[in-house]
Tab-separated table of C-alpha atoms and ligand atoms in Angstrom:
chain	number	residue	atom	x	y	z
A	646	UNK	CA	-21.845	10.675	-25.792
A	647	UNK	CA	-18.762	8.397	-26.951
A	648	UNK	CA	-15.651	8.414	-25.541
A	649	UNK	CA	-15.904	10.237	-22.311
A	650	UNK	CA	-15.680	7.344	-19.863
A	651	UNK	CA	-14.664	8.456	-16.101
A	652	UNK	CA	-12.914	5.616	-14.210
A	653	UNK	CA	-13.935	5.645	-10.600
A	654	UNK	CA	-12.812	2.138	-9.450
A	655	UNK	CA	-9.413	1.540	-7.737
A	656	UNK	CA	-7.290	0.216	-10.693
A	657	UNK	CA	-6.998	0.913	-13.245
A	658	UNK	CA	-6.860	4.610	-12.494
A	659	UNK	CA	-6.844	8.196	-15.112
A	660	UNK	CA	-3.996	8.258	-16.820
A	661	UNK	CA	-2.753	12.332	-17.123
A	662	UNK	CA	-2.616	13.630	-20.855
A	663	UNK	CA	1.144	13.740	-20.266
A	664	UNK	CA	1.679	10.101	-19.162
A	665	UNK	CA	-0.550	9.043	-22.658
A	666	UNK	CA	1.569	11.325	-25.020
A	667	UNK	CA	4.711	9.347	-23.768
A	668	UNK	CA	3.047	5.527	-23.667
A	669	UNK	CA	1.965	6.997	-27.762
A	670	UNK	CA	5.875	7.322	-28.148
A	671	UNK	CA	7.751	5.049	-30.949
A	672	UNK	CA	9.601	2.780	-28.742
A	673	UNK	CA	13.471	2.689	-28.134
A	674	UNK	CA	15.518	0.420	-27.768
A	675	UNK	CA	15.955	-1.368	-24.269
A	676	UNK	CA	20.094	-1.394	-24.558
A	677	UNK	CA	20.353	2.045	-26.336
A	678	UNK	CA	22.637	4.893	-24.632
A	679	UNK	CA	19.084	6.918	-24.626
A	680	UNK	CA	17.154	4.535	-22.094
A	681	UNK	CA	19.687	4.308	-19.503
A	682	UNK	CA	18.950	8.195	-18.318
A	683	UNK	CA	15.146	6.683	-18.246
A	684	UNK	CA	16.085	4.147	-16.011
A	685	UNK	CA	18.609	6.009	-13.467
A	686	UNK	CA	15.818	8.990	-13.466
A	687	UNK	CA	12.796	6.998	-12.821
A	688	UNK	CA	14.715	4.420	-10.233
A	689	UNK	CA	15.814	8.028	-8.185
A	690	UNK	CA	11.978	9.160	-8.279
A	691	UNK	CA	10.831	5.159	-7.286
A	692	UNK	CA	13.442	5.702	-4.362
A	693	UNK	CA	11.880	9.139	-3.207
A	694	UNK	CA	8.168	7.765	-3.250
A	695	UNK	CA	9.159	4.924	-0.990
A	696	UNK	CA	11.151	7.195	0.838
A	697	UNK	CA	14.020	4.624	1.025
A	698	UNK	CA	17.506	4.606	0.065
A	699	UNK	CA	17.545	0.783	-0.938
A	700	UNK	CA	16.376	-1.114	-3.750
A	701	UNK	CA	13.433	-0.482	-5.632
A	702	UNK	CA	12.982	-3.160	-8.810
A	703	UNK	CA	10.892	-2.277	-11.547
A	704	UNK	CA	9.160	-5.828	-12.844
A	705	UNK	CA	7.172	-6.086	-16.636
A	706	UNK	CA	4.133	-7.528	-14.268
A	707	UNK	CA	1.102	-6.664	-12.747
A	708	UNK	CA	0.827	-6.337	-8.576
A	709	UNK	CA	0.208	-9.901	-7.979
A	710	UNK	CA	3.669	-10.546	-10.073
A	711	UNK	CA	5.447	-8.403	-7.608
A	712	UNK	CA	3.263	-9.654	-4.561
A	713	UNK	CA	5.230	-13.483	-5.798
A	714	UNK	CA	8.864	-11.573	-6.140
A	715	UNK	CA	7.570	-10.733	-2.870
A	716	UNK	CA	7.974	-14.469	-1.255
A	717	UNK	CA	9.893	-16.496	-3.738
A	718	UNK	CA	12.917	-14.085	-3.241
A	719	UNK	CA	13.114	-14.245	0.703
A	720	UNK	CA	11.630	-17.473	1.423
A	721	UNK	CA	12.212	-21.187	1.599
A	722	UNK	CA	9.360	-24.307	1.566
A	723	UNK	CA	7.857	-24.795	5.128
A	724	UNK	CA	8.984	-21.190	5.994
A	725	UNK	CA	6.523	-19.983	8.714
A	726	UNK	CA	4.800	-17.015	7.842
A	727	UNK	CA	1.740	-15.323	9.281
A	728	UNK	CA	-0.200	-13.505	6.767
A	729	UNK	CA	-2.756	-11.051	7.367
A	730	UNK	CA	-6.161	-11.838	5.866
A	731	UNK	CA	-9.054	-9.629	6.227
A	732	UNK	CA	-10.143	-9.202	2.593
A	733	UNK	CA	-9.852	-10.768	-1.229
A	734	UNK	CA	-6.094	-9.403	-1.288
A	735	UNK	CA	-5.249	-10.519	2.251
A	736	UNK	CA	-6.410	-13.989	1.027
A	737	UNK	CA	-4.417	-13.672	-2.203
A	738	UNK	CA	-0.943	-13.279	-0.122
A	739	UNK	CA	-2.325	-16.863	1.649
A	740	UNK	CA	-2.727	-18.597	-1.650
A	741	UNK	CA	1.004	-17.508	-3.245
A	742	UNK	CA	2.851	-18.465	-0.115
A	743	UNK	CA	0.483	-21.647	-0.129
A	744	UNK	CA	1.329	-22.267	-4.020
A	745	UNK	CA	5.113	-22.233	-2.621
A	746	UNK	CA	4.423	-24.807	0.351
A	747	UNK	CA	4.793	-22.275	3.097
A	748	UNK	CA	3.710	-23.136	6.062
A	749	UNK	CA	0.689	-20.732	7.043
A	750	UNK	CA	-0.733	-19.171	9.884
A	751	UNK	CA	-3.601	-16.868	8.999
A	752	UNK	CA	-4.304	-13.884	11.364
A	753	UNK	CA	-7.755	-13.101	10.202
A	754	UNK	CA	-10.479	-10.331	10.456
A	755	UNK	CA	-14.088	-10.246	9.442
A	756	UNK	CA	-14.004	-8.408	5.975
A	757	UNK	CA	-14.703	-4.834	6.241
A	758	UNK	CA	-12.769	-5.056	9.867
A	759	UNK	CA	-8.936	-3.863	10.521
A	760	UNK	CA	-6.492	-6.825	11.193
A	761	UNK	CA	-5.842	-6.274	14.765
A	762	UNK	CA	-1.955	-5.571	15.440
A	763	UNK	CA	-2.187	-7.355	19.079
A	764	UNK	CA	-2.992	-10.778	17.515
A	765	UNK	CA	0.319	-10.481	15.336
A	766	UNK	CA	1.967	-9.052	18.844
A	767	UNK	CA	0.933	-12.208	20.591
A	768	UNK	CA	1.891	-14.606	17.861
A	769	UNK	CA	5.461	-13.157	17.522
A	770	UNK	CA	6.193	-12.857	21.346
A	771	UNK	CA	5.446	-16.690	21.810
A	772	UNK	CA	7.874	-17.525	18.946
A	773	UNK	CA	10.857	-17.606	21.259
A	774	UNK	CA	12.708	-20.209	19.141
A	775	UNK	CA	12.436	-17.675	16.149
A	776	UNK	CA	10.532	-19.841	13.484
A	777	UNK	CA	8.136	-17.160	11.861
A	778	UNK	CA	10.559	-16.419	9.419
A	779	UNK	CA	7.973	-13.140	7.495
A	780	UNK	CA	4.843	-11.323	8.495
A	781	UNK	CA	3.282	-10.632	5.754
A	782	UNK	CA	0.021	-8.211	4.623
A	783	UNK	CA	-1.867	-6.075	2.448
A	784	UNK	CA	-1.784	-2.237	3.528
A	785	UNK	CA	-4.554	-1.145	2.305
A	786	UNK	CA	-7.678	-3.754	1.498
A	787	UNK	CA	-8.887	-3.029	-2.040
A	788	UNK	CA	-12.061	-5.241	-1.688
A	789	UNK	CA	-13.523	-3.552	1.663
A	790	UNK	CA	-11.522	-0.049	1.249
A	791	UNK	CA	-9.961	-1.200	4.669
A	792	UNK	CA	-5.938	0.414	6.030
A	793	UNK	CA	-4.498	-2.004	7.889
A	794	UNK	CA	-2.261	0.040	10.915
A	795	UNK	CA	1.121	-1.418	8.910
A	796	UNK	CA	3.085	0.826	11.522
A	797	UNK	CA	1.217	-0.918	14.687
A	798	UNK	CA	2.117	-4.748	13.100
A	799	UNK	CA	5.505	-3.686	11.919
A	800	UNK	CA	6.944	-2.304	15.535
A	801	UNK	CA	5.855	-6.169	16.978
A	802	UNK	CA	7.395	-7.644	14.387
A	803	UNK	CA	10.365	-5.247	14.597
A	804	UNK	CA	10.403	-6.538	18.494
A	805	UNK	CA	10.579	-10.171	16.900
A	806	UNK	CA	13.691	-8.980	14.718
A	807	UNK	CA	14.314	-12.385	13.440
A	808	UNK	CA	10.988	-12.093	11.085
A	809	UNK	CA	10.502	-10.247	7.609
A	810	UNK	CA	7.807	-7.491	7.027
A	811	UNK	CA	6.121	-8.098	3.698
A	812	UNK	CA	3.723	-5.368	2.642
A	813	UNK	CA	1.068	-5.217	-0.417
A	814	UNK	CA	1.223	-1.694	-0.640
A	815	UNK	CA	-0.997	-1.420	-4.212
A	816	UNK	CA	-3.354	0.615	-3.164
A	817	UNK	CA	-1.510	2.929	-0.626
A	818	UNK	CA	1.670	3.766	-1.919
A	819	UNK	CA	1.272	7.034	-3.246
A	820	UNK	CA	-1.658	7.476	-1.306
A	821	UNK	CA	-1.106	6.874	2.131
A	822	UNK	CA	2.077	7.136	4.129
A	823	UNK	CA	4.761	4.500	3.265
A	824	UNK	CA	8.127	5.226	4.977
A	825	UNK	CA	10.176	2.147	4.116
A	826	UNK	CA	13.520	3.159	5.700
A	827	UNK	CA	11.981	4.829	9.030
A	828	UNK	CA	9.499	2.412	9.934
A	829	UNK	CA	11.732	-0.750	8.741
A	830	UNK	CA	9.654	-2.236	6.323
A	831	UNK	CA	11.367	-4.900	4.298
A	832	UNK	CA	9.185	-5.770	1.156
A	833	UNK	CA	6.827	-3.395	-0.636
A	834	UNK	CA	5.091	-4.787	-3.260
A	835	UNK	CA	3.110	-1.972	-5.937
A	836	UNK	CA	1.610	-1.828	-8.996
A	837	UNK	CA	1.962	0.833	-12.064
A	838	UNK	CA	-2.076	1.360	-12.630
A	839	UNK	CA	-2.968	2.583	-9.343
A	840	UNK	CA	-1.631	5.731	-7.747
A	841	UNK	CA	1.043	5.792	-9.998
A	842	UNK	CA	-1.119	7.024	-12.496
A	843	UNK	CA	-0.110	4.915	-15.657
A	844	UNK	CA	-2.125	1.742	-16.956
A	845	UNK	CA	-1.333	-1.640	-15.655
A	846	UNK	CA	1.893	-3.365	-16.803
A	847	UNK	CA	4.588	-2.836	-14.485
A	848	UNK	CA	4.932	-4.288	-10.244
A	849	UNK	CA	7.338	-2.617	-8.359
A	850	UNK	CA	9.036	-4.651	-5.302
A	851	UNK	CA	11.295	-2.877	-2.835
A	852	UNK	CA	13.901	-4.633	-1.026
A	853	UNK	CA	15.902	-3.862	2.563
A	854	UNK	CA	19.201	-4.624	2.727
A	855	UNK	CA	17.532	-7.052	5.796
A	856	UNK	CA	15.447	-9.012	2.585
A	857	UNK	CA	18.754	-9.319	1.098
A	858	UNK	CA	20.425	-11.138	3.142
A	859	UNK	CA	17.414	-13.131	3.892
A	860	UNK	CA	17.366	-13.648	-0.352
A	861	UNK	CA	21.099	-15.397	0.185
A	862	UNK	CA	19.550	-18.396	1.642
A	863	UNK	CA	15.918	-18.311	0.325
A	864	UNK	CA	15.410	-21.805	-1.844
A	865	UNK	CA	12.016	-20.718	-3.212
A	866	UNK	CA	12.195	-21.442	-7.166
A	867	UNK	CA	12.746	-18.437	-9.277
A	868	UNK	CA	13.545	-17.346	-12.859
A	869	UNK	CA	12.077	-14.052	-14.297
A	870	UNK	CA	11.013	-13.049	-10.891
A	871	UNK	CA	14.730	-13.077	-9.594
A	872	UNK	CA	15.293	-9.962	-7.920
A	873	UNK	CA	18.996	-10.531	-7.701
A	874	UNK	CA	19.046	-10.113	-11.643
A	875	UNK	CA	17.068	-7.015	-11.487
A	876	UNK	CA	19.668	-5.637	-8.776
A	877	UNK	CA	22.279	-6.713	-10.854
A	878	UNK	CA	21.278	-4.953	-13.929
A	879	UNK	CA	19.490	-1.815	-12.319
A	880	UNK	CA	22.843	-0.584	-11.063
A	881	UNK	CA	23.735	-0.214	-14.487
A	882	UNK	CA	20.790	1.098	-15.407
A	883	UNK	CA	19.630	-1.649	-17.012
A	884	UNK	CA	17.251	-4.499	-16.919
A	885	UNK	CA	17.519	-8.199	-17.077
A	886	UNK	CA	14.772	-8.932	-19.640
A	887	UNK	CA	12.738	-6.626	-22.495
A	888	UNK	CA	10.959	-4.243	-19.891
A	889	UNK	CA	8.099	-2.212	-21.398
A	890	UNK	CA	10.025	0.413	-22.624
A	891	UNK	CA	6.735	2.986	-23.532
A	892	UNK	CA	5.527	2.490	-19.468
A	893	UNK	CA	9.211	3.463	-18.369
A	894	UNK	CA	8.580	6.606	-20.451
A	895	UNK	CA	5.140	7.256	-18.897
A	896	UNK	CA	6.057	6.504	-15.177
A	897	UNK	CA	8.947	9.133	-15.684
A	898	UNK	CA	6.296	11.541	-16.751
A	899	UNK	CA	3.876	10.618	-13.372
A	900	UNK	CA	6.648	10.227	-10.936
A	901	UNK	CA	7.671	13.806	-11.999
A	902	UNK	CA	4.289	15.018	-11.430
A	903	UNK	CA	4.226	13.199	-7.915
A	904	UNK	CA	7.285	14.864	-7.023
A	905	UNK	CA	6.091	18.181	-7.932
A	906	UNK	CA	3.048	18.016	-5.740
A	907	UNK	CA	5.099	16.498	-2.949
A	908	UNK	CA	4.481	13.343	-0.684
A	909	UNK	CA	2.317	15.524	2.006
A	910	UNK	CA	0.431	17.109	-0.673
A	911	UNK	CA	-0.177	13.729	-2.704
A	912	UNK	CA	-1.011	12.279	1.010
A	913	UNK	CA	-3.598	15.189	1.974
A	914	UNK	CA	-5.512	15.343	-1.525
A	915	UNK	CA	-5.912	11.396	-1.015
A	916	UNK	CA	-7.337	12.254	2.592
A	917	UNK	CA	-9.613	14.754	0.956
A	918	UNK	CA	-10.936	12.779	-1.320
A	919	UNK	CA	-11.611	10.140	1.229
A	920	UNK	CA	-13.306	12.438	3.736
A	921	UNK	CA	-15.533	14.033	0.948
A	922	UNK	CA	-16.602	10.715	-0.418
A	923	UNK	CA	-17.338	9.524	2.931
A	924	UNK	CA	-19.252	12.304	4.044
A	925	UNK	CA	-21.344	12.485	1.219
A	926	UNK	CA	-22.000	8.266	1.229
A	927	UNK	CA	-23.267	9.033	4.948
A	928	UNK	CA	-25.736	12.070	3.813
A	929	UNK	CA	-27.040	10.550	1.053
A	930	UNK	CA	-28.018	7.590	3.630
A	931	UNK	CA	-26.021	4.764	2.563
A	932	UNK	CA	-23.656	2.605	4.468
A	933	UNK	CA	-19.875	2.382	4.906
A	934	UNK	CA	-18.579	-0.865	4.860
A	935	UNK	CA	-15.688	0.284	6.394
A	936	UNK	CA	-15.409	2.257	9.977
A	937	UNK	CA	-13.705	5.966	9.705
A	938	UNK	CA	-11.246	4.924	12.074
A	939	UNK	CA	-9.763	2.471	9.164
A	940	UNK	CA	-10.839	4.033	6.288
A	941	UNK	CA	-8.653	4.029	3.605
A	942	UNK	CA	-8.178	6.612	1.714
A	943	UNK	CA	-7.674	5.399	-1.923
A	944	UNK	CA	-11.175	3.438	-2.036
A	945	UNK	CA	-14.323	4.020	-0.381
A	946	UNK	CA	-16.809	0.540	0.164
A	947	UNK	CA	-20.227	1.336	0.047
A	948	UNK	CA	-23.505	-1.161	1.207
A	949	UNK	CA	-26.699	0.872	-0.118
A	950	UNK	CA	-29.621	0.050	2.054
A	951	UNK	CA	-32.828	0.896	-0.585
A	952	UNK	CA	-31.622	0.267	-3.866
A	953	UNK	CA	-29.385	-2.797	-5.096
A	954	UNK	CA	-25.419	-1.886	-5.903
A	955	UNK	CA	-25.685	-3.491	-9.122
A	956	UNK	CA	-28.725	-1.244	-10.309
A	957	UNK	CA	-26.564	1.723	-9.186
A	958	UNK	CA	-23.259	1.066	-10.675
A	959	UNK	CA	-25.399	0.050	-14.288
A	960	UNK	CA	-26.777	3.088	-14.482
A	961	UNK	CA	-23.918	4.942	-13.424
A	962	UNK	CA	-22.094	3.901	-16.223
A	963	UNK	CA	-25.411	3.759	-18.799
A	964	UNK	CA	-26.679	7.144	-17.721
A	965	UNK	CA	-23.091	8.667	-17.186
A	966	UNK	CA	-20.315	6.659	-18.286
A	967	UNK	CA	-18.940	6.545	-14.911
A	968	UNK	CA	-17.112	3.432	-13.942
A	969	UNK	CA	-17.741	1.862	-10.178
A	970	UNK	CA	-16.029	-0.975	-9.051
A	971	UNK	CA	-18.459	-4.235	-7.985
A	972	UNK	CA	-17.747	-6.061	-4.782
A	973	UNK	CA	-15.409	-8.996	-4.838
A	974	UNK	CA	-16.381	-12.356	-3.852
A	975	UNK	CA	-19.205	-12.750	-1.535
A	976	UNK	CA	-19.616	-9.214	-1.478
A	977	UNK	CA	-20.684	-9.533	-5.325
A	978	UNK	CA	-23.674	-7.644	-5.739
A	979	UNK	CA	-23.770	-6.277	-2.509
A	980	UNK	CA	-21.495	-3.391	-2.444
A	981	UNK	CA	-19.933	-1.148	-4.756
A	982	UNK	CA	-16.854	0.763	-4.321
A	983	UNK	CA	-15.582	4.170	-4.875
A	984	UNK	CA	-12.092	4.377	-6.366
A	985	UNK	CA	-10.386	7.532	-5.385
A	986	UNK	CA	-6.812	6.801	-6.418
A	987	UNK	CA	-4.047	8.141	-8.567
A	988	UNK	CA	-4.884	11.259	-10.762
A	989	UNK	CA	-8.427	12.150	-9.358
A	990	UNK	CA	-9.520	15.824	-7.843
A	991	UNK	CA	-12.019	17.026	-5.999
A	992	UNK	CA	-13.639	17.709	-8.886
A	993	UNK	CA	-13.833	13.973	-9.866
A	994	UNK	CA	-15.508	13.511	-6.561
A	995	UNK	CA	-18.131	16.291	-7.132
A	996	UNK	CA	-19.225	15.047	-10.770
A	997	UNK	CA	-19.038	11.491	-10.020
A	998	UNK	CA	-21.238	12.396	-6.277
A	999	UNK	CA	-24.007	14.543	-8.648
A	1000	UNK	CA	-24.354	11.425	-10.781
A	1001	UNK	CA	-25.027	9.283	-8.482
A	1002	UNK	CA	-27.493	11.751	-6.941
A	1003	UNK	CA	-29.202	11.565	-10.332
A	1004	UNK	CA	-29.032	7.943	-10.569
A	1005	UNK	CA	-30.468	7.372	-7.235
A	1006	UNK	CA	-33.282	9.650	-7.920
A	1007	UNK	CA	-33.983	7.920	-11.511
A	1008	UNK	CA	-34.232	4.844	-9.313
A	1009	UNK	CA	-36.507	6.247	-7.119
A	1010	UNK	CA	-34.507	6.693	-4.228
A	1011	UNK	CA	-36.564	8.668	-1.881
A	1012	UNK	CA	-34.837	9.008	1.834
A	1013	UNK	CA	-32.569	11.816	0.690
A	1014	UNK	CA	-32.898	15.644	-0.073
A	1015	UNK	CA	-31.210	15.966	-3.353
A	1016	UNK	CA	-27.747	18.124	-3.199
A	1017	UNK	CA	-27.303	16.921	0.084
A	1018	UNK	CA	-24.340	14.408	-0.593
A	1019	UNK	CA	-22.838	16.865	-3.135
A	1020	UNK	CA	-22.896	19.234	0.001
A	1021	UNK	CA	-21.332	17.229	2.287
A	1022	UNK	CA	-18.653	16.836	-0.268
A	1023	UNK	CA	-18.347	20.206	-1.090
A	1024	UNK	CA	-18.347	21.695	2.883
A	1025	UNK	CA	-15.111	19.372	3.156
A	1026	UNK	CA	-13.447	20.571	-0.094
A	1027	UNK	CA	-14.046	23.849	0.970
A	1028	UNK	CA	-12.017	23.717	4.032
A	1029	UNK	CA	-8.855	24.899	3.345
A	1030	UNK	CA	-5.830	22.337	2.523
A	1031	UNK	CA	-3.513	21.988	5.249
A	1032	UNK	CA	-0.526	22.180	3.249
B	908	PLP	C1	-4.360	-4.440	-2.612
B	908	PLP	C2	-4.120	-5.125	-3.923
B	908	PLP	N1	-3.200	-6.097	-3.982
B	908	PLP	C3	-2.944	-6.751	-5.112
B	908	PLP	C4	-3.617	-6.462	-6.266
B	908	PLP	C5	-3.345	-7.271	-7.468
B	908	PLP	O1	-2.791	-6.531	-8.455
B	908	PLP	P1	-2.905	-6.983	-9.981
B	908	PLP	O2	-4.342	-7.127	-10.317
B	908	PLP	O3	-2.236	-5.819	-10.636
B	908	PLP	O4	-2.146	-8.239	-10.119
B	908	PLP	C6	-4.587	-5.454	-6.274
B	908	PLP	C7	-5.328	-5.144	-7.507
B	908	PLP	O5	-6.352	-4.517	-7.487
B	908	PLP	C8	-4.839	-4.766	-5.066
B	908	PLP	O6	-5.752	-3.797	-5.018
């Protein structure tokens, strides 16, 4: 059957009936009286998801394109900077600041493994002349379905004080706990096709007032990606360039939906969907790539020990039209990963956990009593909610 494709990877995500009637809009004009309501409504609702009462900048760019506001804003050539590398997006933070001449220190972990929080401790305590101008990581690891523990690194580098905490948040804001102005977090770079439940297109960057003064002195090139201009204009209501006017009117549509289930309710669903996924991965016999302890719950890594990922993920999509995400990089083949971001429900889970029940049985899977992952699934979803 046409047309009845189920994305299951982590980006981009389902996009709610709601958020497509709005992106089907005619467009309006960028500098017309009736955008500027857009604007000051869906800048409110950015502010609320990253609980902050600074700066958030809406870009016409994809993660990475905030992920470079990111460093060219705050940062100067031969800035120190440790950057936290422990997976494919880890890495991708190295290669910006080293495409800007930064000078790098990479705090690494084995992929699938948590960056530990006492290597960044001891790094920043030694610095007593103050060089290591940011910190800088990715929240939660895309390619091994890995949370970093942001609030462990952050407190050492808030003990540094002289340092800036830059944070890929792509796949976790929304999903995961994010609390900009109470932890102290100074960058937060997003992207509009993940939790935020509308395609790709837009890259969100949110800025402390501690960035800002850092952004006074920064000597980094920059043009479109000037966040000064996007400050500038936002408190008008405006932007600096041609935004895309159609995703303004679907994020308003999403980030009213987000508000209406609330940030502990979007934050427990995401946990459910994690712990169901996970539970049924481990009954059906297959391996997690990534511990429970740092599991993160917008993406879930699996290594199947029997039968190849790529067979599985093929006929997932031939037999089912489901779509599973490959591994990246030298995990290529070897994994494939759940997406469980953005507008899924436990129903999601359930359909897409049957189907690749069937699939494993069509491939002649044989060290698992059918239902048994669905079950595992289903005896978590069946506890009740805690909010
Ligand atoms: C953690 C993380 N960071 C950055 C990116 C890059 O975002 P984009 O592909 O939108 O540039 C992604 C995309 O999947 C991601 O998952």
């Amino acid at each position: 059957m046409d047309d009845k494709l189920m994305l299951m990877i982590p980006g981009p995500t389902p996009v709610p009936e709601s958020a497509l009637r709005a992106l089907a809009k005619h467009p309006i004009g960028h500098r017309s009286s009736d955008f500027i309501p857009i604007v000051a409504e869906v800048t409110e609702n950015l502010k609320w998801l990253h609980q902050t009462k600074s700066d958030v900048l809406v870009l016409t760019a994809s993660g990475t394109g905030a992920m470079e506001a990111g460093i060219v804003n705050f940062l100067s050539p031969g800035d120190r900077v440790l950057v936290g590398c422990n997976g494919k997006f880890g890495e991708r933070w190295a290669e910006v600041c080293e495409a800007y001449n930064l000078n790098v220190e990479k705090i690494t972990a084995d992929w699938g493994k948590a960056l530990d929080p006492e290597q960044f401790r001891e790094k920043l305590e030694a610095d007593k002349d103050k060089q290591i101008k940011a910190v800088i990581i990715t929240h939660s690891e895309t390619s091994t379905g890995v949370l970093n523990d942001l609030e462990a690194i952050n407190r050492h580098v808030k003990n540094h004080e002289k340092a800036l905490i830059i944070v890929d948040a792509v796949t976790s804001l929304g999903a995961v706990n994010v609390p900009m102005d109470a932890w102290g977090i100074d960058v937060i770079a997003s992207g509009s096709q993940k939790a935020y439940m509308i395609p790709p297109g837009l890259g969100f960057v949110a800025v402390s007032p501690k960035a800002w003064e850092a952004y006074k002195t920064a000597k980094l090139p920059r043009y479109y990606l000037d966040l000064g201009k996007y400050r500038k204009d936002a408190a008008k209501n405006s932007t600096p360039f041609t935004p895309a006017v159609n995703m303004y009117f679907a994020l308003q549509e999403t980030l009213r939906m987000m508000k209406k289930e609330g940030l502990e309710n979007l934050f427990a669903r995401h946990q459910r969907l994690m712990k169901g996924t996970r539970a049924a991965v481990k009954a059906l016999g297959m391996s997690l790539f990534a511990a429970d302890e740092v599991a993160s719950p917008a993406i879930t890594a699996v290594a199947p020990i029997q039968i190849e990922a790529d067979k599985i993920r093929s006929l997932m999509k031939k037999r089912f039209d489901i779509a599973l995400a490959d591994g990246q990089d030298h995990l290529k083949g070897k994994i494939f990963r759940i997406g469980h971001l953005g507008f899924v429900s436990e129903r999601d889970i359930l359909s897409a956990l049957a189907a690749l029940e069937s699939v494993l049985l069509e491939l002649g899977c044989n060290n698992f009593t059918p239902g048994v992952g669905v079950t595992a699934a289903a005896r978590i979803f069946a506890q009740p909610s805690q909010n």
